[in-house]
GROMACS .gro file of C-alpha atoms in nm:
model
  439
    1UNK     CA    1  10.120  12.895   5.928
    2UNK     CA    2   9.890  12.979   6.257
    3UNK     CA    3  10.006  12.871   6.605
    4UNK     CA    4   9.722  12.638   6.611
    5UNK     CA    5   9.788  12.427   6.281
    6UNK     CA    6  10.177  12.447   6.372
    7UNK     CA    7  10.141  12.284   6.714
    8UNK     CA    8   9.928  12.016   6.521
    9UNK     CA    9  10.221  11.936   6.282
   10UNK     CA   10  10.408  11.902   6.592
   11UNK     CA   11  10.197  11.635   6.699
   12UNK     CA   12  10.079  11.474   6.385
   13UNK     CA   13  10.411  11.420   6.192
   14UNK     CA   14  10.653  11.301   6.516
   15UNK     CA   15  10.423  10.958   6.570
   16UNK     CA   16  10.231  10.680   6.467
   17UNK     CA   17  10.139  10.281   6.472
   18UNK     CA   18  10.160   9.982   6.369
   19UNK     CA   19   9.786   9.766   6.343
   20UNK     CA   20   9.880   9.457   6.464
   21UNK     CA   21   9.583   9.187   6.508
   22UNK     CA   22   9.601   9.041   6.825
   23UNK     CA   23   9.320   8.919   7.075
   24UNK     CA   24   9.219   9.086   7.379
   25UNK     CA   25   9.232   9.113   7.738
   26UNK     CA   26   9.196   8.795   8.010
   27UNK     CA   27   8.939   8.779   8.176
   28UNK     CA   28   8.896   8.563   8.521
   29UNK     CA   29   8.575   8.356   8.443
   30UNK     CA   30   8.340   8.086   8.558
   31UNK     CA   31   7.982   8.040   8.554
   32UNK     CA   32   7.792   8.011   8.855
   33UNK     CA   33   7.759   7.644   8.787
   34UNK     CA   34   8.122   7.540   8.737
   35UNK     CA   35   8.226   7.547   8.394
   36UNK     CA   36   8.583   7.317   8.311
   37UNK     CA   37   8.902   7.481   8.217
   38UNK     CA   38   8.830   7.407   7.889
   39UNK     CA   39   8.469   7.545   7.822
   40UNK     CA   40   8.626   7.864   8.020
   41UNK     CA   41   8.925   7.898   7.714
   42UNK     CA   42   8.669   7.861   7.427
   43UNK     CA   43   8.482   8.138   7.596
   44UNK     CA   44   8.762   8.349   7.621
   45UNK     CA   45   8.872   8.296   7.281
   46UNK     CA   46   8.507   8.314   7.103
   47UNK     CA   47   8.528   8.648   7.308
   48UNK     CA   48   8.881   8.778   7.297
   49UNK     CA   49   9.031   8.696   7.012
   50UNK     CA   50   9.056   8.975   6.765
   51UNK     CA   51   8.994   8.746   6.404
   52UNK     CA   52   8.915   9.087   6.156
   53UNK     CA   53   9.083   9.357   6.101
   54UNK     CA   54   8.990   9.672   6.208
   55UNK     CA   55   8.853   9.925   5.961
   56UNK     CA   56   9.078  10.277   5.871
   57UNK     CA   57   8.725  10.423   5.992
   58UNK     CA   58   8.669  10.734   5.752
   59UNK     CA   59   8.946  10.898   5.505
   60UNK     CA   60   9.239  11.006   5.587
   61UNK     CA   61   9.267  11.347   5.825
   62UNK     CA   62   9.471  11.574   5.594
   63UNK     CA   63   9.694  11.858   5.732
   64UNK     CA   64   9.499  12.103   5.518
   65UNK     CA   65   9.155  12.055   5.692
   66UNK     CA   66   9.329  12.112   6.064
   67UNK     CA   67   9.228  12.434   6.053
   68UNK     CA   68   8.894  12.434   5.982
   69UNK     CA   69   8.875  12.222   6.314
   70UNK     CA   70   8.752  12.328   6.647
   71UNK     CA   71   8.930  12.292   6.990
   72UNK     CA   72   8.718  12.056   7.222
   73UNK     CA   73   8.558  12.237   7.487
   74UNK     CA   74   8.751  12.171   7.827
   75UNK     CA   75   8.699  12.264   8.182
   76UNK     CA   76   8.644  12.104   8.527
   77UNK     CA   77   8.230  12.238   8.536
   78UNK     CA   78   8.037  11.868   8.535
   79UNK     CA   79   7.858  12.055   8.223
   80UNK     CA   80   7.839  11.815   7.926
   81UNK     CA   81   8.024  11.850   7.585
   82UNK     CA   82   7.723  11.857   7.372
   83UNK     CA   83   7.721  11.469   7.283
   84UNK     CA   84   7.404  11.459   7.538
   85UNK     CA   85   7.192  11.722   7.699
   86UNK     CA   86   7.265  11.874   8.060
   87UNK     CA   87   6.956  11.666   8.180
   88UNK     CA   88   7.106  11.314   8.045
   89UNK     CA   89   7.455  11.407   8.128
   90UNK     CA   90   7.359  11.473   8.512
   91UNK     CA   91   7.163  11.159   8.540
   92UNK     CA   92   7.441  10.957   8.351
   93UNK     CA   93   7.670  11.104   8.622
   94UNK     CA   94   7.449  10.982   8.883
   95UNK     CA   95   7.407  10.648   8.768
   96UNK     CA   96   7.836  10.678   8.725
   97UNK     CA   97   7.835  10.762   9.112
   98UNK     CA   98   7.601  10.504   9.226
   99UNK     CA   99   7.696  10.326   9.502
  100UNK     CA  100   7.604   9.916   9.452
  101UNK     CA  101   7.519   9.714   9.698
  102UNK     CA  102   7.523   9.341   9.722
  103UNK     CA  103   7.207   9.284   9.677
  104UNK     CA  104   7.280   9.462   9.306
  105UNK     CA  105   7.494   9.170   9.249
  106UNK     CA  106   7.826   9.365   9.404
  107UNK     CA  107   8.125   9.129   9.435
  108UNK     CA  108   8.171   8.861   9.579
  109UNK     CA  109   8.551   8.995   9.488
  110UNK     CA  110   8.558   9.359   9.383
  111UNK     CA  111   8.737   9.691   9.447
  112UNK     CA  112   8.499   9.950   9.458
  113UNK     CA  113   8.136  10.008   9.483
  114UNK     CA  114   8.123  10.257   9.200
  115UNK     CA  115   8.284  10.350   8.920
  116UNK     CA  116   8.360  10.759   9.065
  117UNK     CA  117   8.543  10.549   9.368
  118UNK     CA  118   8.821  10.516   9.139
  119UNK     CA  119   8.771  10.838   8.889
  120UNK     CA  120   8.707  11.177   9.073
  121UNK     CA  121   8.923  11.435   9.103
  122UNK     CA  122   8.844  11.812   9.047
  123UNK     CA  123   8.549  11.666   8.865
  124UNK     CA  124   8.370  11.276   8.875
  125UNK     CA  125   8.573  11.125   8.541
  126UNK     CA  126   8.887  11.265   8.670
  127UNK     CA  127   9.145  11.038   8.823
  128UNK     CA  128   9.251  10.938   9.115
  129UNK     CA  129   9.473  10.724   9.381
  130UNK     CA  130   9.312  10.435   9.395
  131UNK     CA  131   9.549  10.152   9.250
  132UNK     CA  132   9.443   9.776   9.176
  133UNK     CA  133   9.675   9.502   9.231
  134UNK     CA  134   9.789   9.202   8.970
  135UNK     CA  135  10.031   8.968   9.021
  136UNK     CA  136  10.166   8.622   8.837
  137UNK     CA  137  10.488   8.418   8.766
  138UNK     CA  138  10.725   8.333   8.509
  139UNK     CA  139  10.777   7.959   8.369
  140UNK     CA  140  11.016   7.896   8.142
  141UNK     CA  141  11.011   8.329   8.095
  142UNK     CA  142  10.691   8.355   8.018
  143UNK     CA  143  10.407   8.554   8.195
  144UNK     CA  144  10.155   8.249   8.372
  145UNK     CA  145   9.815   8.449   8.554
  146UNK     CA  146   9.767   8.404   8.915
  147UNK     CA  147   9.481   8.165   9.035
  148UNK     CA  148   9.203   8.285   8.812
  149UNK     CA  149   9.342   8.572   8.669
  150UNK     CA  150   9.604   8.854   8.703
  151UNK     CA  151   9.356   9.085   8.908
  152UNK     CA  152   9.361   9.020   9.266
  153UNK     CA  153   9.075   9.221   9.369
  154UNK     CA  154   9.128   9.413   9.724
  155UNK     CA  155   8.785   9.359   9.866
  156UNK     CA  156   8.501   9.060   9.900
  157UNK     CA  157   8.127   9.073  10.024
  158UNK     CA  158   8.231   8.751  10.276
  159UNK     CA  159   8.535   8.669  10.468
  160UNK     CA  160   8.614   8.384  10.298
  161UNK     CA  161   8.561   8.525   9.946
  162UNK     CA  162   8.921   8.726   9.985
  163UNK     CA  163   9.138   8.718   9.725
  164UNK     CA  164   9.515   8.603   9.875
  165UNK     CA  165   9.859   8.657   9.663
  166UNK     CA  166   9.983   8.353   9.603
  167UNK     CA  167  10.404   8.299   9.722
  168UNK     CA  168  10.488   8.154   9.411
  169UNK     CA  169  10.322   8.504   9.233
  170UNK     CA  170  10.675   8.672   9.196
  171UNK     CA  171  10.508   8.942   8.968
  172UNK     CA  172  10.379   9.176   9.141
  173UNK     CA  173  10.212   9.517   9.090
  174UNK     CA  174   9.944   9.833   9.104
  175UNK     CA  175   9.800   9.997   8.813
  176UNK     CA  176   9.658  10.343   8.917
  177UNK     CA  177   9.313  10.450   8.783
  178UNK     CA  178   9.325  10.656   8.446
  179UNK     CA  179   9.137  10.931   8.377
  180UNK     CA  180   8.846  10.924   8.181
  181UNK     CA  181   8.749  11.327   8.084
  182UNK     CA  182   8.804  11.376   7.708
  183UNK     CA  183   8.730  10.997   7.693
  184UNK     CA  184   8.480  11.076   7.448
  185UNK     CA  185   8.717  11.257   7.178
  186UNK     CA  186   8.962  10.990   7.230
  187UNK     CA  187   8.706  10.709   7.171
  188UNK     CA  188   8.595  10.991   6.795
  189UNK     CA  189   8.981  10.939   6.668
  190UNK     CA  190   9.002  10.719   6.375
  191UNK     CA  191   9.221  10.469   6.352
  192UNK     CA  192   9.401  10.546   6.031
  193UNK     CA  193   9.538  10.841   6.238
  194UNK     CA  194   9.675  10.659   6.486
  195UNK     CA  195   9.808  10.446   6.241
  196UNK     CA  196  10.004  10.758   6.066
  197UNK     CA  197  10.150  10.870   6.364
  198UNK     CA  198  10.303  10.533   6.404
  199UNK     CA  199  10.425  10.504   6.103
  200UNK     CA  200  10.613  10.853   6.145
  201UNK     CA  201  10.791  10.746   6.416
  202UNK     CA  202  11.160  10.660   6.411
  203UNK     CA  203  11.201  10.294   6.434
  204UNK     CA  204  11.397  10.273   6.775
  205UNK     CA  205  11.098  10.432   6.925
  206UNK     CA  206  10.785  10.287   6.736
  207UNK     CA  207  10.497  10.236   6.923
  208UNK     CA  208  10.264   9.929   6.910
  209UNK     CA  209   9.922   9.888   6.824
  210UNK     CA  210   9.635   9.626   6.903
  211UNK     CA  211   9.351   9.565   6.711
  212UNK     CA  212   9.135   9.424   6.971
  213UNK     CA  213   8.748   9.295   6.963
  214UNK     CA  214   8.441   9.574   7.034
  215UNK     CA  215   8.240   9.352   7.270
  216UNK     CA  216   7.895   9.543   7.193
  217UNK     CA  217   8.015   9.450   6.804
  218UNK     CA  218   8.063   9.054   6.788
  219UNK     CA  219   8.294   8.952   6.519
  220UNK     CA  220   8.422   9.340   6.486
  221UNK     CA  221   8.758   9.531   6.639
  222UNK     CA  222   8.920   9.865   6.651
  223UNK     CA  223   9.231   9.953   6.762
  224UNK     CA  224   9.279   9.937   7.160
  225UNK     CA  225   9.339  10.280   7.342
  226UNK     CA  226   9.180  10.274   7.657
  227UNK     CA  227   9.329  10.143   7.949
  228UNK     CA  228   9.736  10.102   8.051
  229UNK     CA  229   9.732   9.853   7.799
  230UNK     CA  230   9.480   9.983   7.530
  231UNK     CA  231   9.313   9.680   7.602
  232UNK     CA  232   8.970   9.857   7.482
  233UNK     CA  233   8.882  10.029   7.170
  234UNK     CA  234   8.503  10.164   7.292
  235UNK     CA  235   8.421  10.292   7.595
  236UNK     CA  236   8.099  10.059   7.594
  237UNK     CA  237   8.355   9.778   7.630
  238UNK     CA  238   8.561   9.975   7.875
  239UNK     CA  239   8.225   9.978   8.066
  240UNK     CA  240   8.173   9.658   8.089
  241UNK     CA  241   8.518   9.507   8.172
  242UNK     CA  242   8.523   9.770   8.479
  243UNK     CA  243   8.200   9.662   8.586
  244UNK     CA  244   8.254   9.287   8.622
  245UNK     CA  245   8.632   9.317   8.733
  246UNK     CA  246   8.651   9.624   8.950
  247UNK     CA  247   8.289   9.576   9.093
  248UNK     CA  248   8.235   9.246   9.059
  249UNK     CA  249   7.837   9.288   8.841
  250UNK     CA  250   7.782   9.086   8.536
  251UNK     CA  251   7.615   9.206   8.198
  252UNK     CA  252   7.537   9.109   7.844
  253UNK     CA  253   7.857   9.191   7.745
  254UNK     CA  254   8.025   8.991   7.979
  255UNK     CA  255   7.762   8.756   8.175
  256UNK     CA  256   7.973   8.578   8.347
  257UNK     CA  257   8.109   8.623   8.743
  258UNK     CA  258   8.437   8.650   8.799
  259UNK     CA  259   8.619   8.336   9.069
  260UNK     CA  260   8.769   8.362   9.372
  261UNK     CA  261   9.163   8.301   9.291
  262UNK     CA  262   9.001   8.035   9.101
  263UNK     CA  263   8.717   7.884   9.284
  264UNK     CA  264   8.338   7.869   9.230
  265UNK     CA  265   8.160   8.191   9.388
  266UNK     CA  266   7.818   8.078   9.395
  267UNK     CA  267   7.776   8.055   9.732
  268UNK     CA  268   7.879   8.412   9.757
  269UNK     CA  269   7.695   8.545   9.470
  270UNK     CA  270   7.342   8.466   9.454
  271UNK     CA  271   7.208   8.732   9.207
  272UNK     CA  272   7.127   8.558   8.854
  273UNK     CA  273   7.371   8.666   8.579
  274UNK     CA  274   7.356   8.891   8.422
  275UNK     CA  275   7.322   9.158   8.703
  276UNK     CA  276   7.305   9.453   8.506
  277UNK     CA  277   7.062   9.418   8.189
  278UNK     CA  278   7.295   9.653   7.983
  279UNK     CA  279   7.143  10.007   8.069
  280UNK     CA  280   7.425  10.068   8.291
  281UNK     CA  281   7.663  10.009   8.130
  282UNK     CA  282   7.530  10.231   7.834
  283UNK     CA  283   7.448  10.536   8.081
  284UNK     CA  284   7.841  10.467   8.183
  285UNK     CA  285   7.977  10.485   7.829
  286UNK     CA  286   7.711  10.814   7.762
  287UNK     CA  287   7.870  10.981   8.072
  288UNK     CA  288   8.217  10.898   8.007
  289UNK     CA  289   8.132  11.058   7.624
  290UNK     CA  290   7.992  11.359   7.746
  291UNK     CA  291   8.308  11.434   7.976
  292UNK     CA  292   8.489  11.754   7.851
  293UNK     CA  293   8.850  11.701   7.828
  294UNK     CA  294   9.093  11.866   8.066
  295UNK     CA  295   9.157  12.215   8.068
  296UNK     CA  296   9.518  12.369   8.068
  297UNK     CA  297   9.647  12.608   8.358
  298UNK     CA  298   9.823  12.903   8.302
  299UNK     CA  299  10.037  12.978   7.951
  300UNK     CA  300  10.331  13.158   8.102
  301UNK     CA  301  10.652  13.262   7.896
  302UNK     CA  302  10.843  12.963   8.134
  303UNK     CA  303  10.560  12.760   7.995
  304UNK     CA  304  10.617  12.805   7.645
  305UNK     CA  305  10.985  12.792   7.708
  306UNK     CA  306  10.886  12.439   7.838
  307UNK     CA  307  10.709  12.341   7.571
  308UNK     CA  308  10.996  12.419   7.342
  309UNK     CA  309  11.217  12.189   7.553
  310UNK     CA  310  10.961  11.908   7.553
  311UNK     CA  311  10.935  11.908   7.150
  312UNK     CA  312  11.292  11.959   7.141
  313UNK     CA  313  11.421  11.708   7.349
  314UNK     CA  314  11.189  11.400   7.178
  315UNK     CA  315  10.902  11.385   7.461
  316UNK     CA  316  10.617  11.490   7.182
  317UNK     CA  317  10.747  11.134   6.982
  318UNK     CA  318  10.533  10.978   7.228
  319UNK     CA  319  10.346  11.169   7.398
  320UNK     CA  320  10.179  11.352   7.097
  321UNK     CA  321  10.075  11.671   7.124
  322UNK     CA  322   9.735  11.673   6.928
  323UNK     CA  323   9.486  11.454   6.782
  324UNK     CA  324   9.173  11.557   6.552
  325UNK     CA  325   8.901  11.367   6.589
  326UNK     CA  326   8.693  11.176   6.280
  327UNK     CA  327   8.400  11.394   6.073
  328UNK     CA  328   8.054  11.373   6.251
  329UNK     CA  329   7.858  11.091   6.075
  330UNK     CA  330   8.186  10.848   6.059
  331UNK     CA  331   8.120  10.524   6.191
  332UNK     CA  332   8.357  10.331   6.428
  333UNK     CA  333   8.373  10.073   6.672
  334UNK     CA  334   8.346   9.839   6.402
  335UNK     CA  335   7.969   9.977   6.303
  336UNK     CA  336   7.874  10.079   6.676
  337UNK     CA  337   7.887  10.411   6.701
  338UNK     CA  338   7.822  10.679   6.451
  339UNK     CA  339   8.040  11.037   6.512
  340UNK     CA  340   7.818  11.331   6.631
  341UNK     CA  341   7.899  11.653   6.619
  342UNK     CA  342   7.951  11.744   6.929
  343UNK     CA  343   8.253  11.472   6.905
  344UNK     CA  344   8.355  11.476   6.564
  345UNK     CA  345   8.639  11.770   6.370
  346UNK     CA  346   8.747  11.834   6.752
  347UNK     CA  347   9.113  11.887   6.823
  348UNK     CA  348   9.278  11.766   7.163
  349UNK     CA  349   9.573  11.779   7.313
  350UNK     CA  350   9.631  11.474   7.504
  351UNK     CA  351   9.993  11.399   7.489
  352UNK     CA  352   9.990  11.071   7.434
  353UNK     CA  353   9.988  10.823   7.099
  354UNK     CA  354   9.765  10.553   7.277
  355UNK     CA  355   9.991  10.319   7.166
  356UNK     CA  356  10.254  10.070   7.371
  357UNK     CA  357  10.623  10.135   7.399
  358UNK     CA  358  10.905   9.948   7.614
  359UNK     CA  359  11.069  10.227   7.837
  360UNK     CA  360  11.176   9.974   8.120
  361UNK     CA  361  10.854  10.071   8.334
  362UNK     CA  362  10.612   9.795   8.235
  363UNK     CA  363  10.456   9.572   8.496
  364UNK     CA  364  10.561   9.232   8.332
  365UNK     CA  365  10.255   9.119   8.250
  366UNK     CA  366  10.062   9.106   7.918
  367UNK     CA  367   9.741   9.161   7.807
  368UNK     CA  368   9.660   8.786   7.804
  369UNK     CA  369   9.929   8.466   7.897
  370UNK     CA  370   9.922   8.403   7.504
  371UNK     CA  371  10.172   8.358   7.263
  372UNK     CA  372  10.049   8.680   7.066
  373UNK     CA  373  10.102   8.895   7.364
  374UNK     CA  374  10.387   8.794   7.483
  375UNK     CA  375  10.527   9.204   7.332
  376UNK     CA  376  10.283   9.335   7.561
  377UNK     CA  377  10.458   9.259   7.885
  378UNK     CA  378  10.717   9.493   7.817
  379UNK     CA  379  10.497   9.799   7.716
  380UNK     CA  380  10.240  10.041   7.854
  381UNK     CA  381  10.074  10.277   7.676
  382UNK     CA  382  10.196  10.614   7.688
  383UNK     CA  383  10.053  10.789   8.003
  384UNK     CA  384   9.836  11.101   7.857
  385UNK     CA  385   9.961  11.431   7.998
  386UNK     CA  386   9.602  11.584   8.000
  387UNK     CA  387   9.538  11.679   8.357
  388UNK     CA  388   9.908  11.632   8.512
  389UNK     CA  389   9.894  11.930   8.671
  390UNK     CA  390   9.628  11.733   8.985
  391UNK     CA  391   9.816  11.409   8.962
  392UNK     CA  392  10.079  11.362   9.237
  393UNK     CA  393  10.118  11.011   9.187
  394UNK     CA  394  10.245  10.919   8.833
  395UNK     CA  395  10.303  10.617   8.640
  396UNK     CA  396  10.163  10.285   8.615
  397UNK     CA  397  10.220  10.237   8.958
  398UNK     CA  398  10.163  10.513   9.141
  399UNK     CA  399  10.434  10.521   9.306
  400UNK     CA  400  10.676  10.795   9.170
  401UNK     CA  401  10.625  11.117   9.332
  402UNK     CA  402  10.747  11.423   9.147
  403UNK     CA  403  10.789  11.510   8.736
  404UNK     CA  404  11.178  11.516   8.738
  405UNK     CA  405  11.165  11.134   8.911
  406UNK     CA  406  10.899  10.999   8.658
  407UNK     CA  407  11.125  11.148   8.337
  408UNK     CA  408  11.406  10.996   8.524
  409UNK     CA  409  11.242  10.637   8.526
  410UNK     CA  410  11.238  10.625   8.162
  411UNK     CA  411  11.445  10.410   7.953
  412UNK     CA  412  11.425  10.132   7.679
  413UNK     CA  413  11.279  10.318   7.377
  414UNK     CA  414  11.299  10.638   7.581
  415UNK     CA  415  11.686  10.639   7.671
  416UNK     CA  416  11.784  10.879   7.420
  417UNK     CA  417  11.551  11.128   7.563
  418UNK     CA  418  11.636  11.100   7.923
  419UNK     CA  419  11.990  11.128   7.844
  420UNK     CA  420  11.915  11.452   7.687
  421UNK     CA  421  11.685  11.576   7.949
  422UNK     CA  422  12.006  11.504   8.178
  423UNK     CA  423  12.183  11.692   7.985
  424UNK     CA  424  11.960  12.003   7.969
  425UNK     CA  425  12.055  12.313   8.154
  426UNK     CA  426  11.895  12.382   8.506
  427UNK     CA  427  11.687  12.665   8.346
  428UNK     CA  428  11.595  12.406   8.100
  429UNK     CA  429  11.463  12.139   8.314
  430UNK     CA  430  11.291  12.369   8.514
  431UNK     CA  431  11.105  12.541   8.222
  432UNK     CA  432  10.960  12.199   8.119
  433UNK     CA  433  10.837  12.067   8.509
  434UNK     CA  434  10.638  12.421   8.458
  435UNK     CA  435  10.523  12.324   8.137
  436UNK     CA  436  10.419  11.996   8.230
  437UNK     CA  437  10.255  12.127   8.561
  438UNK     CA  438  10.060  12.385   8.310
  439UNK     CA  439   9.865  12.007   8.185
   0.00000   0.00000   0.00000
């Protein structure tokens, strides 16, 4: 057995999922005219509630045709993958770097003005520091949103558009920006192998899967993996959701403007809905496609020593290893998107499962106040590991500092691995910081 096909035993048979059908992520809505409470919850469960289930998307990827796969290109270049040409790629970027103004229906509550504000680093599609704040309270132990949603947006196009915390909002906190390069690979894995690597994990540390709706599909869903709570299974989706609640600018997908902490915005907002007529949100989703994934730093003998530790220790249960991606000309996102091959028989190393575990880190708040999701406040979904080595804030949050804090903060499903990381000699835990800086 090669190196290659060994490291993707590794991560193929330590993980996996369980498809579980639930609906799909809150959003804050009201039309420009005032719609009721009530014609606001049948729009958000005609639109977020995840009825089908989702498909396996192609046979299953067998051990024995690993090594006839190719390793994803990856580098920090702003040269596509293949999936478009250089020409489309660079103008894709440049509609990704746009900077949107008001009269482009920006705000009136938003937190940037484009979507590289909150993913450049190295390269645009890289991550960064920017953070977004959410916040809620607990009746009765369950998760309530804050005044028209659990996204408190930082900025506003008027004064009195600003988003306030409320005081009785006891839950409280950031989610840092992901990053988005590889996106395109991740988007190409099927879902029946996310579902084995579930299903190989040991019980006491199972992840959970979503099935959750592809908005450019009505009526169809795919198992979430995009965003800290795989709250999106296509990156058209993904698209979308960041466009209206991070900028504030309506489209097809999702027409309709956001409140402010719960009031009418039409005196703020005076662009008709929708603001965008789709095409940017398509050039976003061909951009974020195109993005190589991240490349590796130097393999040193420490790092390999690392590595060993990592695998050894349990970290690779979640944080798998490798993923192949589905055979060009398989069809996912529930009929939307057909594999290329530039995407499809690609391996990648991402370190992560995509799905959501309990390790005593999660924010407290769940994908939507609903009785479905009331597992999701607990979990995140495992952090990817691609491109560690230029993050120095980690987590959810932020707001741990260095690798040996952000193993430390583990527990839950993850306690029997921190207590043997403790346990590890200093050699030991140094070898894996270098491998994990090598990411």
């Amino acid at each position: 057995m090669g190196d290659r096909e060994r490291c993707v035993r590794v991560g193929l048979l330590s993980l996996g999922i369980a498809a579980v059908a639930w609906s799909f992520t809150a959003q804050r809505q009201i039309s420009a005219a005032g719609q009721t409470t009530d014609a606001r919850e049948q729009f958000r469960q005609r639109t977020f509630t995840a009825a089908t289930v989702a498909d396996p998307e192609g046979p299953p990827i067998k051990l024995s045709s690993i090594t006839s796969m190719t390793e994803a290109p990856a580098a920090y270049d702003n040269k596509t993958n293949g999936f478009t040409d250089q020409g489309a790629f660079d103008a894709n970027k440049e509609a990704f770097e746009e900077v949107e103004q008001v009269a482009d229906g920006l705000g009136p509550t938003y937190n940037a003005q484009s979507c590289r504000e909150c993913h450049q680093n190295v390269v645009t599609g890289g991550a960064s520091q920017v953070t977004e704040q959410r916040t809620g309270h607990l009746i009765g132990g369950r998760f309530f949103d804050s005044q028209g949603g659990s996204l408190i947006a930082s900025r506003a196009t008027h004064p009195d558009a600003t988003e306030l915390v409320a005081v009785g909002d006891t839950i409280r906190s950031f989610r840092i920006s992901t990053n988005l390069l590889g996106a395109g690979y991740v988007e190409a894995v099927p879902n029946n192998l996310l579902t084995a690597i579930r299903d190989l994990q040991p019980a006491t540390m199972r992840g959970l899967a979503i099935t959750v709706p592809v908005l450019e599909q009505p009526g169809r869903t795919r198992i979430g993996r995009f965003g800290w709570k795989s709250q999106h299974g296509s990156l058209q989706s993904f698209a979308a959701d960041a466009y209206l609640n991070e900028m504030g600018i309506t489209s097809p997908l999702l027409p309709t403007e956001n409140t402010v902490s719960g009031k009418d915005v039409t005196q703020y907002d005076t662009v008709a809905d929708p603001e965008d007529n789709g095409e940017d949100v398509l050039e976003f989703a061909a951009f974020m496609r195109a993005l190589k994934a991240p490349p590796r730093g130097a393999i040193t003998a420490s790092v390999k020593s690392g590595e060993q530790v990592f695998n050894g220790i349990g970290c690779g249960t979640c944080h798998t290893p490798t993923l192949a991606t589905a055979a060009p000309g398989t069809v996912v996102n529930g009929g939307a998107l057909t594999v290329p091959a530039a995407l499809g028989n690609k391996l990648i190393h991402p370190y992560s499962d995509y799905l959501l575990h309990d390790i005593g880190t999660s924010d407290g708040i769940p994908i939507q106040p609903t009785d479905e999701f009331v597992p999701t406040a607990s979990r995140m979904r495992t952090a990817p590991l691609w491109g560690l080595r230029i993050r120095n804030r980690l987590m959810h949050d932020g707001l741990t500092f260095t690798r040996e804090e952000a193993i430390l903060r583990h527990a839950g499903q993850a306690s029997t691995v921190t207590s043997r990381y403790r346990a590890l000699s200093a050699t030991d835990k140094a070898n894996l910081v270098t491998f994990l800086n090598s990411l």
